[in-house]
Amino acid sequence: MLREQHRITERKPLLKEDGTLAEEGWATDLLLEYDKNKINASWLRFKEWDFYYIIDHKRKHCLTCTIADIGYLGLIAVCWLDFNMKKYVHFETMTLLPRGKTGLLPHSGNGRVSFENNKILMKYNYSLPKRHITIEAPDFRWEEDEWGLTADISLHQDPNLESMVRATSWEKNRKAFYYNQKINCMPAKGTVRLGSKYYEFSHDSAMGGMDWGRGIWTYVNQWYWGTASGYLDGKSIGWNVGYGFTDSTPASENMLFYEGKAHKLDEVTFHLDPKDYMKPWKITSNDGRFEMDFHPLINRLTKVNFLLVKSIQPRLFGYFTGHVVLDNGKKLNVKNFLGIVEDFYNRW
């Protein structure tokens, strides 16, 4: 039996005076107003990030980049993946005790976010409908004699594009919350240079997604996540599926996107072998509207064990094959559609 999921429809502050969420549920835009200055919690518990992935389905390559602030550590990371070669290089730098002062915005709209040290320069410039990403990482090493990565990529966010937004808390601590927006299906264009070689992203074959996350987290969490953005018969299609942290009773984060419109899903289940992530995965749904097999090409595995932080993050890139069902009952079949799944464990 499908449950009733609560939809947020009015703008208001995210939190009540007592520090709990004013309203829990889902939306298709950031209606609740996040104000970090009104949060009465230790900076150790703050978790904020802007993460992007850009996949060119024709050229079979991908760029991901992250600016994150988890209170006692800042993380700036870039990853380049070549699906034909089944190869990736992940490059990151950390800062100690940023204490929520990395400069991430309280919203996903217009503004600038940047980080620079002697290892990397990363800038996000948001002037909607354009999201502009520039990266310079001179120590990035793709081949033995190919040093340096630069990226200049623009994403187009249509003003009418709907997204997945969810505000939920933890059952054991209602003052711990996660406010999240996933923006799928943004056409991308630009260039990445690795050493002396250039790689293109074209708007007719490349799409990107953004994971905007803000919250006060509990210490230990594990989650599953899957996402994809691209074209199906010339029309934009994507999805966001996942679960595993916070109380999902008010709403799941599962949603389809087709031609810019959101189609809300109920629950999904990830079926995988945690001893061998390169084996095929399966994702099923209780409403029959998301049924996918996932065949991994690359396991981008990162591990951190530093001071208070322990993180094990296998993120798999590969092909989705299966079907989805829209709100109107229309069934769409997809085959060998590039996307991402992950099984993350974080003690942070």
mmCIF file of C-alpha atoms in Angstrom:
data_model
loop_
_atom_site.group_PDB
_atom_site.id
_atom_site.type_symbol
_atom_site.label_atom_id
_atom_site.label_comp_id
_atom_site.label_asym_id
_atom_site.label_seq_id
_atom_site.Cartn_x
_atom_site.Cartn_y
_atom_site.Cartn_z
ATOM 1 C CA MET A 1 0.000 0.000 0.000
ATOM 2 C CA LEU A 2 1.411 3.387 -0.988
ATOM 3 C CA ARG A 3 1.671 6.044 1.692
ATOM 4 C CA GLU A 4 0.701 9.686 1.574
ATOM 5 C CA GLN A 5 3.758 11.903 1.151
ATOM 6 C CA HIS A 6 3.547 15.454 2.438
ATOM 7 C CA ARG A 7 4.189 18.190 -0.109
ATOM 8 C CA ILE A 8 5.510 21.576 1.005
ATOM 9 C CA THR A 9 3.746 24.383 -0.881
ATOM 10 C CA GLU A 10 4.438 27.638 1.004
ATOM 11 C CA ARG A 11 7.532 29.731 1.605
ATOM 12 C CA LYS A 12 8.626 30.055 5.221
ATOM 13 C CA PRO A 13 11.754 29.797 7.398
ATOM 14 C CA LEU A 14 13.208 26.300 7.457
ATOM 15 C CA LEU A 15 13.374 26.085 11.255
ATOM 16 C CA LYS A 16 11.105 26.895 14.172
ATOM 17 C CA GLU A 17 12.353 28.757 17.242
ATOM 18 C CA ASP A 18 13.115 25.470 19.009
ATOM 19 C CA GLY A 19 15.489 24.398 16.225
ATOM 20 C CA THR A 20 13.269 21.751 14.668
ATOM 21 C CA LEU A 21 12.028 21.815 11.090
ATOM 22 C CA ALA A 22 9.008 24.023 10.494
ATOM 23 C CA GLU A 23 7.662 21.525 7.972
ATOM 24 C CA GLU A 24 8.911 18.158 6.759
ATOM 25 C CA GLY A 25 8.205 16.817 3.309
ATOM 26 C CA TRP A 26 9.042 17.330 -0.347
ATOM 27 C CA ALA A 27 8.791 20.091 -2.929
ATOM 28 C CA THR A 28 10.057 20.921 -6.405
ATOM 29 C CA ASP A 29 11.800 24.167 -5.407
ATOM 30 C CA LEU A 30 13.599 25.590 -2.350
ATOM 31 C CA LEU A 31 10.552 27.024 -0.601
ATOM 32 C CA LEU A 32 11.938 26.776 2.930
ATOM 33 C CA GLU A 33 14.519 29.436 3.799
ATOM 34 C CA TYR A 34 17.814 28.143 5.189
ATOM 35 C CA ASP A 35 19.590 30.553 7.544
ATOM 36 C CA LYS A 36 22.708 29.123 9.150
ATOM 37 C CA ASN A 37 22.935 32.024 11.606
ATOM 38 C CA LYS A 38 19.695 30.916 13.255
ATOM 39 C CA ILE A 39 20.885 27.385 13.940
ATOM 40 C CA ASN A 40 21.821 26.712 17.556
ATOM 41 C CA ALA A 41 24.175 23.770 17.120
ATOM 42 C CA SER A 42 27.872 23.014 17.323
ATOM 43 C CA TRP A 43 29.826 23.774 14.151
ATOM 44 C CA LEU A 44 31.024 20.160 14.367
ATOM 45 C CA ARG A 45 27.593 19.040 13.216
ATOM 46 C CA PHE A 46 27.186 21.397 10.239
ATOM 47 C CA LYS A 47 27.231 19.673 6.849
ATOM 48 C CA GLU A 48 27.096 21.729 3.643
ATOM 49 C CA TRP A 49 28.046 20.974 0.057
ATOM 50 C CA ASP A 50 27.557 21.733 -3.619
ATOM 51 C CA PHE A 51 28.320 18.680 -5.766
ATOM 52 C CA TYR A 52 28.093 18.458 -9.553
ATOM 53 C CA TYR A 53 28.327 15.707 -12.116
ATOM 54 C CA ILE A 54 28.444 16.274 -15.872
ATOM 55 C CA ILE A 55 28.193 13.284 -18.225
ATOM 56 C CA ASP A 56 28.552 13.362 -21.998
ATOM 57 C CA HIS A 57 26.591 10.333 -23.178
ATOM 58 C CA LYS A 58 28.045 10.450 -26.693
ATOM 59 C CA ARG A 59 31.697 11.005 -25.829
ATOM 60 C CA LYS A 60 31.557 8.717 -22.774
ATOM 61 C CA HIS A 61 33.310 10.908 -20.247
ATOM 62 C CA CYS A 62 32.364 12.600 -17.006
ATOM 63 C CA LEU A 63 33.509 15.329 -14.632
ATOM 64 C CA THR A 64 32.483 15.575 -10.986
ATOM 65 C CA CYS A 65 33.395 18.352 -8.560
ATOM 66 C CA THR A 66 32.654 19.137 -4.938
ATOM 67 C CA ILE A 67 32.991 22.012 -2.519
ATOM 68 C CA ALA A 68 32.021 20.734 0.933
ATOM 69 C CA ASP A 69 32.226 21.948 4.519
ATOM 70 C CA ILE A 70 31.546 19.394 7.245
ATOM 71 C CA GLY A 71 32.512 21.608 10.158
ATOM 72 C CA TYR A 72 35.866 20.207 11.158
ATOM 73 C CA LEU A 73 36.988 19.474 7.605
ATOM 74 C CA GLY A 74 36.599 21.156 4.264
ATOM 75 C CA LEU A 75 36.771 19.047 1.112
ATOM 76 C CA ILE A 76 37.375 20.267 -2.411
ATOM 77 C CA ALA A 77 37.486 17.496 -4.996
ATOM 78 C CA VAL A 78 37.488 16.938 -8.739
ATOM 79 C CA CYS A 79 37.254 13.642 -10.597
ATOM 80 C CA TRP A 80 37.647 12.842 -14.284
ATOM 81 C CA LEU A 81 36.250 9.599 -15.683
ATOM 82 C CA ASP A 82 36.698 8.021 -19.115
ATOM 83 C CA PHE A 83 34.104 5.291 -19.625
ATOM 84 C CA ASN A 84 35.734 3.919 -22.771
ATOM 85 C CA MET A 85 38.998 3.403 -20.902
ATOM 86 C CA LYS A 86 37.177 2.442 -17.670
ATOM 87 C CA LYS A 87 39.560 4.753 -15.885
ATOM 88 C CA TYR A 88 39.275 7.608 -13.427
ATOM 89 C CA VAL A 89 41.497 9.962 -11.458
ATOM 90 C CA HIS A 90 40.223 11.571 -8.274
ATOM 91 C CA PHE A 91 42.007 14.616 -6.866
ATOM 92 C CA GLU A 92 41.149 16.330 -3.606
ATOM 93 C CA THR A 93 42.438 18.711 -0.988
ATOM 94 C CA MET A 94 41.249 19.219 2.574
ATOM 95 C CA THR A 95 41.188 22.121 4.984
ATOM 96 C CA LEU A 96 41.171 21.761 8.739
ATOM 97 C CA LEU A 97 38.472 23.363 10.882
ATOM 98 C CA PRO A 98 36.610 25.492 8.332
ATOM 99 C CA ARG A 99 33.763 25.697 10.874
ATOM 100 C CA GLY A 100 31.094 26.355 8.282
ATOM 101 C CA LYS A 101 32.928 29.358 6.831
ATOM 102 C CA THR A 102 33.802 27.938 3.413
ATOM 103 C CA GLY A 103 31.359 30.362 1.823
ATOM 104 C CA LEU A 104 28.639 28.055 0.559
ATOM 105 C CA LEU A 105 25.415 29.911 -0.146
ATOM 106 C CA PRO A 106 22.178 29.566 1.886
ATOM 107 C CA HIS A 107 20.344 28.818 -1.368
ATOM 108 C CA SER A 108 21.038 27.369 -4.815
ATOM 109 C CA GLY A 109 20.312 30.580 -6.701
ATOM 110 C CA ASN A 110 22.447 33.475 -7.902
ATOM 111 C CA GLY A 111 25.810 33.993 -6.259
ATOM 112 C CA ARG A 112 29.387 32.802 -6.166
ATOM 113 C CA VAL A 113 31.192 30.030 -4.351
ATOM 114 C CA SER A 114 34.938 29.631 -4.624
ATOM 115 C CA PHE A 115 37.940 27.953 -3.063
ATOM 116 C CA GLU A 116 41.625 28.428 -3.753
ATOM 117 C CA ASN A 117 44.872 27.108 -2.318
ATOM 118 C CA ASN A 118 48.203 26.033 -3.805
ATOM 119 C CA LYS A 119 46.672 22.797 -5.134
ATOM 120 C CA ILE A 120 43.365 23.785 -6.690
ATOM 121 C CA LEU A 121 41.160 26.664 -7.725
ATOM 122 C CA MET A 122 37.440 25.923 -7.990
ATOM 123 C CA LYS A 123 34.767 28.503 -8.743
ATOM 124 C CA TYR A 124 31.003 28.194 -9.035
ATOM 125 C CA ASN A 125 29.381 31.276 -10.538
ATOM 126 C CA TYR A 126 25.582 31.178 -10.488
ATOM 127 C CA SER A 127 23.811 33.699 -12.696
ATOM 128 C CA LEU A 128 20.667 31.797 -13.546
ATOM 129 C CA PRO A 129 19.771 30.281 -15.886
ATOM 130 C CA LYS A 130 23.541 29.748 -16.207
ATOM 131 C CA ARG A 131 25.727 27.827 -13.773
ATOM 132 C CA HIS A 132 29.390 28.306 -14.617
ATOM 133 C CA ILE A 133 32.084 26.009 -13.231
ATOM 134 C CA THR A 134 35.811 26.715 -13.578
ATOM 135 C CA ILE A 135 38.580 24.554 -12.150
ATOM 136 C CA GLU A 136 42.368 24.697 -12.185
ATOM 137 C CA ALA A 137 44.270 21.781 -10.651
ATOM 138 C CA PRO A 138 47.937 21.844 -11.785
ATOM 139 C CA ASP A 139 48.865 18.741 -9.770
ATOM 140 C CA PHE A 140 46.130 16.583 -11.312
ATOM 141 C CA ARG A 141 47.808 13.704 -13.141
ATOM 142 C CA TRP A 142 45.867 11.790 -15.801
ATOM 143 C CA GLU A 143 48.730 10.080 -17.601
ATOM 144 C CA GLU A 144 52.351 9.697 -16.568
ATOM 145 C CA ASP A 145 53.367 12.690 -18.664
ATOM 146 C CA GLU A 146 50.017 14.530 -18.648
ATOM 147 C CA TRP A 147 49.829 16.929 -15.715
ATOM 148 C CA GLY A 148 47.194 19.504 -14.893
ATOM 149 C CA LEU A 149 43.429 19.773 -15.224
ATOM 150 C CA THR A 150 41.476 22.850 -16.219
ATOM 151 C CA ALA A 151 37.719 22.917 -16.712
ATOM 152 C CA ASP A 152 35.336 25.539 -18.055
ATOM 153 C CA ILE A 153 31.772 24.245 -18.153
ATOM 154 C CA SER A 154 28.378 25.928 -18.247
ATOM 155 C CA LEU A 155 25.115 24.302 -17.206
ATOM 156 C CA HIS A 156 21.746 25.668 -18.308
ATOM 157 C CA GLN A 157 18.986 25.541 -15.695
ATOM 158 C CA ASP A 158 15.680 26.308 -17.366
ATOM 159 C CA PRO A 159 13.598 28.682 -15.185
ATOM 160 C CA ASN A 160 10.721 26.180 -15.252
ATOM 161 C CA LEU A 161 12.878 23.146 -14.455
ATOM 162 C CA GLU A 162 11.518 21.256 -11.455
ATOM 163 C CA SER A 163 13.831 19.627 -8.928
ATOM 164 C CA MET A 164 13.761 17.251 -5.976
ATOM 165 C CA VAL A 165 13.657 19.102 -2.663
ATOM 166 C CA ARG A 166 13.258 17.406 0.687
ATOM 167 C CA ALA A 167 13.402 18.523 4.322
ATOM 168 C CA THR A 168 13.579 15.710 6.872
ATOM 169 C CA SER A 169 14.964 15.076 10.348
ATOM 170 C CA TRP A 170 16.369 12.157 12.297
ATOM 171 C CA GLU A 171 13.931 10.228 14.449
ATOM 172 C CA LYS A 172 16.378 10.030 17.361
ATOM 173 C CA ASN A 173 17.097 13.768 17.257
ATOM 174 C CA ARG A 174 14.556 16.082 15.620
ATOM 175 C CA LYS A 175 16.992 19.001 15.781
ATOM 176 C CA ALA A 176 19.249 17.107 13.393
ATOM 177 C CA PHE A 177 18.007 17.687 9.859
ATOM 178 C CA TYR A 178 18.923 17.531 6.185
ATOM 179 C CA TYR A 179 17.667 20.041 3.631
ATOM 180 C CA ASN A 180 18.461 18.842 0.140
ATOM 181 C CA GLN A 181 17.895 19.803 -3.473
ATOM 182 C CA LYS A 182 18.790 17.645 -6.456
ATOM 183 C CA ILE A 183 18.685 19.481 -9.791
ATOM 184 C CA ASN A 184 18.781 17.053 -12.713
ATOM 185 C CA CYS A 185 18.743 17.452 -16.473
ATOM 186 C CA MET A 186 20.781 20.614 -17.008
ATOM 187 C CA PRO A 187 22.289 20.675 -20.539
ATOM 188 C CA ALA A 188 26.043 21.216 -20.354
ATOM 189 C CA LYS A 189 28.715 22.530 -22.655
ATOM 190 C CA GLY A 190 32.372 23.309 -22.210
ATOM 191 C CA THR A 191 35.892 21.969 -22.231
ATOM 192 C CA VAL A 192 38.177 20.029 -19.923
ATOM 193 C CA ARG A 193 41.919 20.012 -20.518
ATOM 194 C CA LEU A 194 44.054 17.165 -19.183
ATOM 195 C CA GLY A 195 47.690 17.964 -19.809
ATOM 196 C CA SER A 196 47.849 18.748 -23.521
ATOM 197 C CA LYS A 197 44.586 17.005 -24.439
ATOM 198 C CA TYR A 198 41.159 18.625 -24.664
ATOM 199 C CA TYR A 199 37.778 16.996 -24.055
ATOM 200 C CA GLU A 200 34.472 18.540 -25.063
ATOM 201 C CA PHE A 201 31.010 18.548 -23.546
ATOM 202 C CA SER A 202 28.229 19.315 -26.025
ATOM 203 C CA HIS A 203 24.754 20.500 -24.994
ATOM 204 C CA ASP A 204 23.055 17.990 -27.293
ATOM 205 C CA SER A 205 24.706 14.988 -25.601
ATOM 206 C CA ALA A 206 25.881 16.201 -22.179
ATOM 207 C CA MET A 207 23.820 16.871 -19.083
ATOM 208 C CA GLY A 208 24.650 17.633 -15.511
ATOM 209 C CA GLY A 209 23.117 17.462 -12.091
ATOM 210 C CA MET A 210 23.614 19.326 -8.833
ATOM 211 C CA ASP A 211 23.389 17.995 -5.287
ATOM 212 C CA TRP A 212 22.814 20.930 -2.928
ATOM 213 C CA GLY A 213 22.887 19.820 0.709
ATOM 214 C CA ARG A 214 22.637 21.725 3.992
ATOM 215 C CA GLY A 215 21.995 20.406 7.460
ATOM 216 C CA ILE A 216 22.859 19.406 10.990
ATOM 217 C CA TRP A 217 23.710 15.721 10.963
ATOM 218 C CA THR A 218 24.033 12.923 13.457
ATOM 219 C CA TYR A 219 27.480 11.348 13.683
ATOM 220 C CA VAL A 220 27.141 7.995 11.884
ATOM 221 C CA ASN A 221 25.140 7.463 8.687
ATOM 222 C CA GLN A 222 24.923 5.226 5.653
ATOM 223 C CA TRP A 223 22.940 5.852 2.493
ATOM 224 C CA TYR A 224 22.203 4.639 -1.019
ATOM 225 C CA TRP A 225 21.806 7.031 -3.917
ATOM 226 C CA GLY A 226 21.261 6.804 -7.648
ATOM 227 C CA THR A 227 20.955 9.500 -10.283
ATOM 228 C CA ALA A 228 21.076 10.099 -14.020
ATOM 229 C CA SER A 229 20.403 12.901 -16.493
ATOM 230 C CA GLY A 230 20.311 12.723 -20.273
ATOM 231 C CA TYR A 231 18.162 12.442 -23.364
ATOM 232 C CA LEU A 232 15.695 9.763 -24.410
ATOM 233 C CA ASP A 233 14.525 10.105 -28.009
ATOM 234 C CA GLY A 234 15.503 13.759 -27.924
ATOM 235 C CA LYS A 235 13.653 14.570 -24.691
ATOM 236 C CA SER A 236 15.259 15.224 -21.327
ATOM 237 C CA ILE A 237 14.937 12.489 -18.730
ATOM 238 C CA GLY A 238 16.497 11.861 -15.356
ATOM 239 C CA TRP A 239 15.912 10.549 -11.875
ATOM 240 C CA ASN A 240 16.932 10.779 -8.253
ATOM 241 C CA VAL A 241 16.493 7.734 -6.030
ATOM 242 C CA GLY A 242 17.854 6.903 -2.606
ATOM 243 C CA TYR A 243 17.356 6.312 1.104
ATOM 244 C CA GLY A 244 19.158 5.373 4.293
ATOM 245 C CA PHE A 245 19.394 8.425 6.571
ATOM 246 C CA THR A 246 16.846 10.707 8.250
ATOM 247 C CA ASP A 247 13.258 9.659 8.856
ATOM 248 C CA SER A 248 11.641 9.288 5.432
ATOM 249 C CA THR A 249 8.095 9.030 6.816
ATOM 250 C CA PRO A 250 7.085 12.516 5.551
ATOM 251 C CA ALA A 251 8.496 11.883 2.065
ATOM 252 C CA SER A 252 11.042 9.914 0.096
ATOM 253 C CA GLU A 253 13.614 11.576 -2.153
ATOM 254 C CA ASN A 254 12.606 9.450 -5.132
ATOM 255 C CA MET A 255 11.596 11.358 -8.228
ATOM 256 C CA LEU A 256 11.570 11.136 -12.023
ATOM 257 C CA PHE A 257 12.168 14.087 -14.322
ATOM 258 C CA TYR A 258 10.802 14.182 -17.856
ATOM 259 C CA GLU A 259 10.837 17.253 -20.077
ATOM 260 C CA GLY A 260 11.469 19.435 -17.038
ATOM 261 C CA LYS A 261 8.579 18.130 -14.933
ATOM 262 C CA ALA A 262 8.879 16.156 -11.707
ATOM 263 C CA HIS A 263 7.049 12.866 -11.136
ATOM 264 C CA LYS A 264 7.026 11.803 -7.465
ATOM 265 C CA LEU A 265 7.795 8.199 -6.579
ATOM 266 C CA ASP A 266 7.281 6.299 -3.334
ATOM 267 C CA GLU A 267 9.933 3.864 -2.031
ATOM 268 C CA VAL A 268 12.810 2.107 -3.788
ATOM 269 C CA THR A 269 15.159 -0.675 -2.696
ATOM 270 C CA PHE A 270 18.768 -1.155 -3.784
ATOM 271 C CA HIS A 271 19.899 -4.749 -4.291
ATOM 272 C CA LEU A 272 23.684 -5.152 -4.403
ATOM 273 C CA ASP A 273 26.621 -7.206 -3.199
ATOM 274 C CA PRO A 274 28.609 -5.045 -0.728
ATOM 275 C CA LYS A 275 31.530 -7.453 -1.069
ATOM 276 C CA ASP A 276 31.769 -6.807 -4.809
ATOM 277 C CA TYR A 277 30.345 -3.499 -5.982
ATOM 278 C CA MET A 278 31.271 -4.270 -9.590
ATOM 279 C CA LYS A 279 28.604 -6.965 -9.755
ATOM 280 C CA PRO A 280 25.281 -5.840 -11.295
ATOM 281 C CA TRP A 281 22.936 -3.859 -9.064
ATOM 282 C CA LYS A 282 19.157 -3.850 -9.150
ATOM 283 C CA ILE A 283 16.839 -1.087 -7.984
ATOM 284 C CA THR A 284 13.169 -1.927 -7.470
ATOM 285 C CA SER A 285 10.175 0.117 -6.314
ATOM 286 C CA ASN A 286 7.085 -0.584 -4.239
ATOM 287 C CA ASP A 287 4.885 1.222 -6.771
ATOM 288 C CA GLY A 288 6.403 -0.477 -9.842
ATOM 289 C CA ARG A 289 7.381 2.862 -11.338
ATOM 290 C CA PHE A 290 11.150 2.496 -11.142
ATOM 291 C CA GLU A 291 12.633 -0.856 -12.106
ATOM 292 C CA MET A 292 16.288 -0.785 -13.131
ATOM 293 C CA ASP A 293 19.323 -2.965 -13.568
ATOM 294 C CA PHE A 294 22.640 -1.183 -13.158
ATOM 295 C CA HIS A 295 25.859 -2.487 -14.704
ATOM 296 C CA PRO A 296 28.963 -0.785 -13.262
ATOM 297 C CA LEU A 297 31.856 0.365 -15.419
ATOM 298 C CA ILE A 298 33.930 2.184 -12.790
ATOM 299 C CA ASN A 299 34.055 2.119 -8.999
ATOM 300 C CA ARG A 300 35.337 5.490 -7.848
ATOM 301 C CA LEU A 301 36.245 4.481 -4.303
ATOM 302 C CA THR A 302 37.500 7.003 -1.765
ATOM 303 C CA LYS A 303 38.323 6.419 1.883
ATOM 304 C CA VAL A 304 39.097 8.852 4.676
ATOM 305 C CA ASN A 305 40.187 7.986 8.212
ATOM 306 C CA PHE A 306 41.365 11.202 9.824
ATOM 307 C CA LEU A 307 40.744 12.424 13.365
ATOM 308 C CA LEU A 308 36.975 12.320 13.923
ATOM 309 C CA VAL A 309 36.192 11.405 10.335
ATOM 310 C CA LYS A 310 35.868 7.967 8.810
ATOM 311 C CA SER A 311 34.369 7.704 5.353
ATOM 312 C CA ILE A 312 34.034 4.830 2.895
ATOM 313 C CA GLN A 313 32.538 6.020 -0.372
ATOM 314 C CA PRO A 314 32.143 3.633 -3.308
ATOM 315 C CA ARG A 315 30.504 5.603 -6.112
ATOM 316 C CA LEU A 316 29.739 3.504 -9.195
ATOM 317 C CA PHE A 317 29.412 4.861 -12.713
ATOM 318 C CA GLY A 318 27.752 2.686 -15.308
ATOM 319 C CA TYR A 319 24.660 1.847 -17.322
ATOM 320 C CA PHE A 320 21.008 1.788 -16.268
ATOM 321 C CA THR A 321 18.634 -0.493 -18.168
ATOM 322 C CA GLY A 322 14.971 -0.833 -17.300
ATOM 323 C CA HIS A 323 11.828 1.275 -17.213
ATOM 324 C CA VAL A 324 10.114 4.129 -15.411
ATOM 325 C CA VAL A 325 6.438 5.100 -15.246
ATOM 326 C CA LEU A 326 5.314 8.732 -15.297
ATOM 327 C CA ASP A 327 2.425 10.189 -13.292
ATOM 328 C CA ASN A 328 0.085 9.754 -16.265
ATOM 329 C CA GLY A 329 0.894 6.045 -16.488
ATOM 330 C CA LYS A 330 3.181 6.318 -19.513
ATOM 331 C CA LYS A 331 5.970 3.746 -19.439
ATOM 332 C CA LEU A 332 9.414 4.732 -20.700
ATOM 333 C CA ASN A 333 12.090 2.147 -21.428
ATOM 334 C CA VAL A 334 15.761 3.031 -21.097
ATOM 335 C CA LYS A 335 18.746 0.976 -22.186
ATOM 336 C CA ASN A 336 22.431 1.491 -21.425
ATOM 337 C CA PHE A 337 21.798 4.926 -19.929
ATOM 338 C CA LEU A 338 24.848 6.347 -18.133
ATOM 339 C CA GLY A 339 24.412 7.286 -14.499
ATOM 340 C CA ILE A 340 25.587 6.914 -10.922
ATOM 341 C CA VAL A 341 24.853 4.775 -7.870
ATOM 342 C CA GLU A 342 26.560 4.827 -4.496
ATOM 343 C CA ASP A 343 26.648 3.189 -1.070
ATOM 344 C CA PHE A 344 28.257 5.656 1.349
ATOM 345 C CA TYR A 345 29.230 5.168 4.981
ATOM 346 C CA ASN A 346 30.213 8.278 6.921
ATOM 347 C CA ARG A 347 31.236 8.758 10.534
ATOM 348 C CA TRP A 348 31.598 12.521 10.620
#
